[in-house]
């Protein structure tokens, strides 16, 4: 099917894009990699009146480290795979990229587009929720940073204001006290997750857990931050029993539906197994096992 008719603009600066988006209001939509938006337009699930293509906007393809890992809005999933800067700054982000879709989609689709899209089956927002990333947005009133937990509102819904676009995502950098993993169950390579689980741990000098993050994919109307499970970990010494308790709490926070990828109970039990396994992997990374 062909998309509904639309207007198209290709600004070359962020200011130009933001001015255009502000003037268009609900009629305007950012086009980044087009890997989610264009299929939705062809299926007539989306019919934006005006596409604002940001692919010609300068300064959005940067991957830099300056207190945090900065991933610009035009960084493609493929740019993250085997990227030395990302591997050093956030091994978890580096390891996740290869789980997103297939090489063709990874070559065009952007990390920030995926974050903005807020598809509960998308992989990136679970990782960003686990590590506590921030989204950088620019709009008619200037720039602001939005904690990822506030950015992800619900099913395909983010908290951008009219006229705003995402310019980057900022990820806290990892160190020797940090570990994390992204575990994804998929029916075949390139498929969306049946279940995905991101885990992140930071140990304090006393060996206790100083920071814990758990993000869940494909088990709710949005990517879920398992806050109760995280809170149960912080301040405690890591152990198999502690991880098992956190896994049970995270599974209780999941709200999967039965579909072609499996029954809800099965998905919830995968969450439980993957949280325990992911936390163990994160701990092993920190301990060098
Ligand atoms: C066959 C196939 C398999 C896939 N498998 C997976 C998978 O396994 N895991 C996964 O996570 N994803 C998967 N995807 C989705 C893919 O990761 C997309 O790249 C991603 O969801 C959207 O990124 P994009 O740059 O293509 O955004 P677009 O399609 O251009 O835009 C998507 C939405 O985000 C908005 N948007 C984009 N960029 C910005 C911005 N800078 N500021 C504000 N709004 C913005 C757009 O307006 C639109 O509403 C798959 C896609 C396909 C086609």
GROMACS .gro file of C-alpha atoms and ligand atoms in nm:
model
  342
    1UNK     CA    1   0.000   0.000   0.000
    2UNK     CA    2   0.119   0.355  -0.068
    3UNK     CA    3   0.134   0.611   0.214
    4UNK     CA    4  -0.121   0.891   0.227
    5UNK     CA    5   0.007   1.208   0.052
    6UNK     CA    6   0.245   1.420   0.261
    7UNK     CA    7   0.466   1.727   0.234
    8UNK     CA    8   0.840   1.688   0.276
    9UNK     CA    9   1.110   1.925   0.404
   10UNK     CA   10   1.482   1.864   0.448
   11UNK     CA   11   1.630   2.125   0.684
   12UNK     CA   12   2.008   2.143   0.726
   13UNK     CA   13   2.033   2.287   1.078
   14UNK     CA   14   1.873   2.198   1.411
   15UNK     CA   15   1.733   2.552   1.441
   16UNK     CA   16   1.569   2.523   1.101
   17UNK     CA   17   1.421   2.182   1.188
   18UNK     CA   18   1.287   2.304   1.522
   19UNK     CA   19   1.135   2.620   1.372
   20UNK     CA   20   0.964   2.408   1.109
   21UNK     CA   21   0.837   2.153   1.362
   22UNK     CA   22   0.704   2.432   1.585
   23UNK     CA   23   0.517   2.590   1.295
   24UNK     CA   24   0.368   2.255   1.188
   25UNK     CA   25   0.242   2.146   1.533
   26UNK     CA   26   0.061   1.809   1.519
   27UNK     CA   27   0.094   1.800   1.139
   28UNK     CA   28   0.474   1.761   1.144
   29UNK     CA   29   0.676   1.448   1.213
   30UNK     CA   30   1.053   1.393   1.227
   31UNK     CA   31   1.189   1.142   0.975
   32UNK     CA   32   1.518   0.982   1.089
   33UNK     CA   33   1.603   0.631   0.965
   34UNK     CA   34   1.247   0.574   0.849
   35UNK     CA   35   1.264   0.209   0.958
   36UNK     CA   36   0.955   0.236   1.178
   37UNK     CA   37   0.779   0.546   1.046
   38UNK     CA   38   0.773   0.451   0.677
   39UNK     CA   39   0.630   0.100   0.730
   40UNK     CA   40   0.363   0.254   0.953
   41UNK     CA   41   0.282   0.511   0.682
   42UNK     CA   42   0.263   0.241   0.415
   43UNK     CA   43   0.023   0.043   0.634
   44UNK     CA   44  -0.170   0.369   0.694
   45UNK     CA   45  -0.117   0.329   1.070
   46UNK     CA   46   0.040   0.677   1.054
   47UNK     CA   47  -0.047   0.958   0.815
   48UNK     CA   48   0.162   1.263   0.905
   49UNK     CA   49   0.083   1.564   0.685
   50UNK     CA   50   0.444   1.683   0.675
   51UNK     CA   51   0.772   1.495   0.717
   52UNK     CA   52   1.072   1.685   0.849
   53UNK     CA   53   1.370   1.479   0.728
   54UNK     CA   54   1.664   1.540   0.965
   55UNK     CA   55   1.915   1.330   0.768
   56UNK     CA   56   2.076   1.644   0.620
   57UNK     CA   57   2.108   1.823   0.954
   58UNK     CA   58   2.471   1.869   1.055
   59UNK     CA   59   2.619   1.776   1.393
   60UNK     CA   60   2.383   1.492   1.477
   61UNK     CA   61   2.608   1.195   1.395
   62UNK     CA   62   2.856   1.237   1.680
   63UNK     CA   63   2.956   0.967   1.924
   64UNK     CA   64   3.163   1.133   2.195
   65UNK     CA   65   3.255   1.088   2.561
   66UNK     CA   66   3.259   1.387   2.793
   67UNK     CA   67   3.151   1.279   3.139
   68UNK     CA   68   2.889   1.065   2.965
   69UNK     CA   69   2.854   0.881   2.635
   70UNK     CA   70   2.683   1.114   2.385
   71UNK     CA   71   2.501   0.947   2.094
   72UNK     CA   72   2.368   1.199   1.840
   73UNK     CA   73   2.026   1.170   1.677
   74UNK     CA   74   2.162   1.043   1.344
   75UNK     CA   75   2.382   0.769   1.489
   76UNK     CA   76   2.261   0.444   1.331
   77UNK     CA   77   2.238   0.115   1.518
   78UNK     CA   78   2.521  -0.011   1.292
   79UNK     CA   79   2.749   0.275   1.404
   80UNK     CA   80   2.737   0.130   1.756
   81UNK     CA   81   2.827  -0.227   1.658
   82UNK     CA   82   3.203  -0.283   1.713
   83UNK     CA   83   3.256   0.085   1.795
   84UNK     CA   84   3.566   0.127   2.015
   85UNK     CA   85   3.447   0.450   2.181
   86UNK     CA   86   3.114   0.295   2.277
   87UNK     CA   87   3.274  -0.034   2.388
   88UNK     CA   88   3.500   0.155   2.629
   89UNK     CA   89   3.232   0.394   2.756
   90UNK     CA   90   2.939   0.155   2.785
   91UNK     CA   91   2.998  -0.214   2.712
   92UNK     CA   92   2.626  -0.272   2.769
   93UNK     CA   93   2.523  -0.028   2.494
   94UNK     CA   94   2.790  -0.173   2.263
   95UNK     CA   95   2.666  -0.528   2.324
   96UNK     CA   96   2.301  -0.438   2.265
   97UNK     CA   97   2.334  -0.295   1.912
   98UNK     CA   98   2.377  -0.632   1.743
   99UNK     CA   99   2.045  -0.748   1.892
  100UNK     CA  100   1.847  -0.474   1.715
  101UNK     CA  101   1.678  -0.602   1.398
  102UNK     CA  102   1.897  -0.716   1.106
  103UNK     CA  103   2.194  -0.553   0.925
  104UNK     CA  104   1.974  -0.374   0.668
  105UNK     CA  105   1.760  -0.208   0.935
  106UNK     CA  106   2.064  -0.137   1.152
  107UNK     CA  107   2.229   0.051   0.864
  108UNK     CA  108   1.947   0.308   0.847
  109UNK     CA  109   1.761   0.300   1.180
  110UNK     CA  110   1.884   0.536   1.451
  111UNK     CA  111   1.928   0.479   1.824
  112UNK     CA  112   1.747   0.805   1.904
  113UNK     CA  113   1.468   0.729   1.656
  114UNK     CA  114   1.411   0.402   1.834
  115UNK     CA  115   1.410   0.579   2.171
  116UNK     CA  116   1.164   0.844   2.043
  117UNK     CA  117   0.939   0.583   1.885
  118UNK     CA  118   0.864   0.426   2.228
  119UNK     CA  119   0.768   0.090   2.082
  120UNK     CA  120   0.743  -0.143   2.384
  121UNK     CA  121   0.909  -0.409   2.165
  122UNK     CA  122   1.209  -0.183   2.098
  123UNK     CA  123   1.534  -0.291   2.262
  124UNK     CA  124   1.705   0.041   2.332
  125UNK     CA  125   1.466   0.189   2.586
  126UNK     CA  126   1.508  -0.110   2.822
  127UNK     CA  127   1.884  -0.056   2.820
  128UNK     CA  128   1.845   0.320   2.864
  129UNK     CA  129   1.606   0.265   3.157
  130UNK     CA  130   1.850   0.022   3.320
  131UNK     CA  131   2.152   0.255   3.298
  132UNK     CA  132   1.960   0.577   3.373
  133UNK     CA  133   2.017   0.761   3.043
  134UNK     CA  134   1.894   1.111   2.961
  135UNK     CA  135   1.736   1.229   2.638
  136UNK     CA  136   1.848   1.566   2.501
  137UNK     CA  137   1.566   1.757   2.331
  138UNK     CA  138   1.567   2.088   2.143
  139UNK     CA  139   1.254   2.292   2.088
  140UNK     CA  140   1.132   2.648   2.043
  141UNK     CA  141   1.219   2.722   2.409
  142UNK     CA  142   1.575   2.586   2.381
  143UNK     CA  143   1.738   2.266   2.502
  144UNK     CA  144   1.640   2.045   2.793
  145UNK     CA  145   1.741   1.702   2.919
  146UNK     CA  146   1.475   1.450   3.009
  147UNK     CA  147   1.545   1.144   3.230
  148UNK     CA  148   1.455   0.838   3.024
  149UNK     CA  149   1.198   0.728   3.283
  150UNK     CA  150   1.007   1.051   3.220
  151UNK     CA  151   1.063   1.042   2.845
  152UNK     CA  152   0.900   0.699   2.795
  153UNK     CA  153   0.534   0.768   2.869
  154UNK     CA  154   0.341   0.476   2.721
  155UNK     CA  155   0.267   0.275   2.406
  156UNK     CA  156   0.433   0.474   2.121
  157UNK     CA  157   0.415   0.788   2.337
  158UNK     CA  158   0.703   1.005   2.455
  159UNK     CA  159   0.705   1.326   2.655
  160UNK     CA  160   0.836   1.559   2.383
  161UNK     CA  161   0.651   1.890   2.370
  162UNK     CA  162   0.513   2.030   2.043
  163UNK     CA  163   0.796   2.151   1.822
  164UNK     CA  164   1.065   1.952   2.006
  165UNK     CA  165   1.300   1.694   1.858
  166UNK     CA  166   1.553   1.461   2.014
  167UNK     CA  167   1.910   1.569   1.938
  168UNK     CA  168   2.099   1.306   2.141
  169UNK     CA  169   2.091   1.054   2.420
  170UNK     CA  170   2.338   1.070   2.711
  171UNK     CA  171   2.444   0.745   2.873
  172UNK     CA  172   2.635   0.733   3.205
  173UNK     CA  173   2.981   0.588   3.144
  174UNK     CA  174   3.077   0.254   3.291
  175UNK     CA  175   3.382   0.185   3.507
  176UNK     CA  176   3.549  -0.110   3.680
  177UNK     CA  177   3.268  -0.122   3.938
  178UNK     CA  178   2.996  -0.148   3.673
  179UNK     CA  179   2.853  -0.442   3.480
  180UNK     CA  180   2.548  -0.509   3.270
  181UNK     CA  181   2.387  -0.726   3.007
  182UNK     CA  182   2.105  -0.734   2.754
  183UNK     CA  183   1.943  -1.074   2.711
  184UNK     CA  184   1.694  -1.114   2.428
  185UNK     CA  185   1.477  -1.411   2.340
  186UNK     CA  186   1.371  -1.396   1.975
  187UNK     CA  187   1.202  -1.650   1.750
  188UNK     CA  188   1.458  -1.596   1.475
  189UNK     CA  189   1.748  -1.363   1.412
  190UNK     CA  190   1.628  -1.010   1.337
  191UNK     CA  191   1.291  -1.053   1.505
  192UNK     CA  192   1.154  -0.827   1.774
  193UNK     CA  193   1.195  -0.961   2.128
  194UNK     CA  194   0.964  -1.224   2.269
  195UNK     CA  195   1.120  -1.097   2.591
  196UNK     CA  196   1.420  -0.871   2.647
  197UNK     CA  197   1.589  -0.793   2.979
  198UNK     CA  198   1.854  -0.527   3.044
  199UNK     CA  199   2.041  -0.535   3.374
  200UNK     CA  200   2.292  -0.294   3.520
  201UNK     CA  201   2.486  -0.313   3.848
  202UNK     CA  202   2.733  -0.084   4.021
  203UNK     CA  203   2.914  -0.203   4.335
  204UNK     CA  204   3.026   0.039   4.606
  205UNK     CA  205   3.368   0.031   4.774
  206UNK     CA  206   3.216  -0.192   5.047
  207UNK     CA  207   3.118  -0.455   4.789
  208UNK     CA  208   2.747  -0.385   4.832
  209UNK     CA  209   2.523  -0.290   4.542
  210UNK     CA  210   2.528   0.089   4.508
  211UNK     CA  211   2.318   0.108   4.191
  212UNK     CA  212   2.087  -0.137   4.016
  213UNK     CA  213   1.892  -0.105   3.692
  214UNK     CA  214   1.648  -0.346   3.528
  215UNK     CA  215   1.460  -0.272   3.201
  216UNK     CA  216   1.210  -0.507   3.037
  217UNK     CA  217   1.117  -0.535   2.667
  218UNK     CA  218   0.794  -0.668   2.509
  219UNK     CA  219   0.617  -0.742   2.837
  220UNK     CA  220   0.393  -0.437   2.877
  221UNK     CA  221   0.247  -0.134   2.701
  222UNK     CA  222   0.589   0.032   2.731
  223UNK     CA  223   0.942  -0.070   2.825
  224UNK     CA  224   0.922  -0.132   3.199
  225UNK     CA  225   1.168  -0.012   3.462
  226UNK     CA  226   1.142  -0.273   3.737
  227UNK     CA  227   1.180  -0.022   4.021
  228UNK     CA  228   1.075  -0.250   4.311
  229UNK     CA  229   1.324  -0.515   4.203
  230UNK     CA  230   1.596  -0.249   4.171
  231UNK     CA  231   1.519  -0.112   4.519
  232UNK     CA  232   1.543  -0.461   4.668
  233UNK     CA  233   1.899  -0.494   4.537
  234UNK     CA  234   2.048  -0.160   4.644
  235UNK     CA  235   2.241  -0.159   4.972
  236UNK     CA  236   2.273  -0.539   4.981
  237UNK     CA  237   2.560  -0.777   4.920
  238UNK     CA  238   2.519  -0.953   4.586
  239UNK     CA  239   2.421  -1.319   4.614
  240UNK     CA  240   2.229  -1.582   4.418
  241UNK     CA  241   1.943  -1.558   4.671
  242UNK     CA  242   1.924  -1.180   4.637
  243UNK     CA  243   1.922  -1.204   4.258
  244UNK     CA  244   1.649  -1.473   4.270
  245UNK     CA  245   1.432  -1.247   4.486
  246UNK     CA  246   1.487  -0.951   4.250
  247UNK     CA  247   1.402  -1.173   3.953
  248UNK     CA  248   1.071  -1.277   4.112
  249UNK     CA  249   0.986  -0.913   4.187
  250UNK     CA  250   1.071  -0.808   3.829
  251UNK     CA  251   0.857  -1.090   3.688
  252UNK     CA  252   0.565  -0.963   3.897
  253UNK     CA  253   0.612  -0.616   3.742
  254UNK     CA  254   0.589  -0.760   3.388
  255UNK     CA  255   0.250  -0.745   3.222
  256UNK     CA  256   0.285  -0.954   2.905
  257UNK     CA  257   0.006  -1.062   2.673
  258UNK     CA  258  -0.033  -1.399   2.503
  259UNK     CA  259   0.037  -1.370   2.129
  260UNK     CA  260   0.212  -1.544   1.841
  261UNK     CA  261   0.540  -1.522   2.035
  262UNK     CA  262   0.407  -1.721   2.331
  263UNK     CA  263   0.170  -1.731   2.626
  264UNK     CA  264   0.187  -1.461   2.894
  265UNK     CA  265   0.295  -1.703   3.171
  266UNK     CA  266   0.584  -1.827   2.961
  267UNK     CA  267   0.704  -1.472   2.895
  268UNK     CA  268   0.683  -1.386   3.264
  269UNK     CA  269   0.891  -1.691   3.353
  270UNK     CA  270   1.150  -1.589   3.090
  271UNK     CA  271   1.170  -1.246   3.256
  272UNK     CA  272   1.240  -1.417   3.588
  273UNK     CA  273   1.515  -1.640   3.445
  274UNK     CA  274   1.675  -1.359   3.244
  275UNK     CA  275   1.683  -1.111   3.533
  276UNK     CA  276   1.862  -1.364   3.755
  277UNK     CA  277   2.099  -1.456   3.472
  278UNK     CA  278   2.158  -1.095   3.369
  279UNK     CA  279   2.242  -0.983   3.723
  280UNK     CA  280   2.483  -1.277   3.758
  281UNK     CA  281   2.651  -1.182   3.430
  282UNK     CA  282   2.677  -0.820   3.543
  283UNK     CA  283   2.839  -0.926   3.871
  284UNK     CA  284   3.080  -1.161   3.692
  285UNK     CA  285   3.190  -0.874   3.467
  286UNK     CA  286   3.271  -0.659   3.769
  287UNK     CA  287   3.459  -0.941   3.941
  288UNK     CA  288   3.640  -1.032   3.618
  289UNK     CA  289   3.505  -1.389   3.615
  290LIG     C1  290   1.213  -0.549   0.983
  290LIG     C2  291   1.238  -0.464   1.104
  290LIG     C3  292   1.282  -0.527   1.220
  290LIG     C4  293   1.305  -0.450   1.335
  290LIG     N1  294   1.349  -0.514   1.448
  290LIG     C5  295   1.375  -0.443   1.558
  290LIG     C6  296   1.426  -0.505   1.676
  290LIG     O1  297   1.448  -0.625   1.682
  290LIG     N2  298   1.448  -0.426   1.784
  290LIG     C7  299   1.426  -0.291   1.783
  290LIG     O2  300   1.450  -0.226   1.884
  290LIG     N3  301   1.382  -0.229   1.672
  290LIG     C8  302   1.355  -0.301   1.560
  290LIG     N4  303   1.310  -0.236   1.447
  290LIG     C9  304   1.289  -0.089   1.452
  290LIG    C10  305   1.419  -0.015   1.417
  290LIG     O3  306   1.506  -0.029   1.527
  290LIG    C11  307   1.399   0.137   1.390
  290LIG     O4  308   1.519   0.183   1.343
  290LIG    C12  309   1.364   0.224   1.507
  290LIG     O5  310   1.251   0.179   1.573
  290LIG    C13  311   1.329   0.368   1.464
  290LIG     O6  312   1.441   0.438   1.426
  290LIG     P1  313   1.441   0.522   1.293
  290LIG     O7  314   1.561   0.607   1.295
  290LIG     O8  315   1.422   0.436   1.177
  290LIG     O9  316   1.312   0.618   1.316
  290LIG     P2  317   1.196   0.661   1.217
  290LIG    O10  318   1.129   0.542   1.160
  290LIG    O11  319   1.245   0.764   1.123
  290LIG    O12  320   1.098   0.733   1.323
  290LIG    C14  321   1.028   0.657   1.420
  290LIG    C15  322   0.947   0.753   1.508
  290LIG    O13  323   1.036   0.829   1.592
  290LIG    C16  324   1.025   0.970   1.563
  290LIG     N5  325   1.162   1.022   1.564
  290LIG    C17  326   1.270   0.969   1.503
  290LIG     N6  327   1.380   1.042   1.529
  290LIG    C18  328   1.337   1.145   1.608
  290LIG    C19  329   1.404   1.256   1.669
  290LIG     N7  330   1.535   1.275   1.654
  290LIG     N8  331   1.331   1.340   1.744
  290LIG    C20  332   1.198   1.322   1.761
  290LIG     N9  333   1.129   1.219   1.707
  290LIG    C21  334   1.199   1.131   1.631
  290LIG    C22  335   0.960   0.978   1.426
  290LIG    O14  336   0.890   1.100   1.410
  290LIG    C23  337   0.867   0.858   1.428
  290LIG    O15  338   0.750   0.889   1.499
  290LIG    C24  339   1.285  -0.309   1.333
  290LIG    C25  340   1.241  -0.247   1.215
  290LIG    C26  341   1.217  -0.324   1.101
  290LIG    C27  342   1.171  -0.255   0.976
   0.00000   0.00000   0.00000
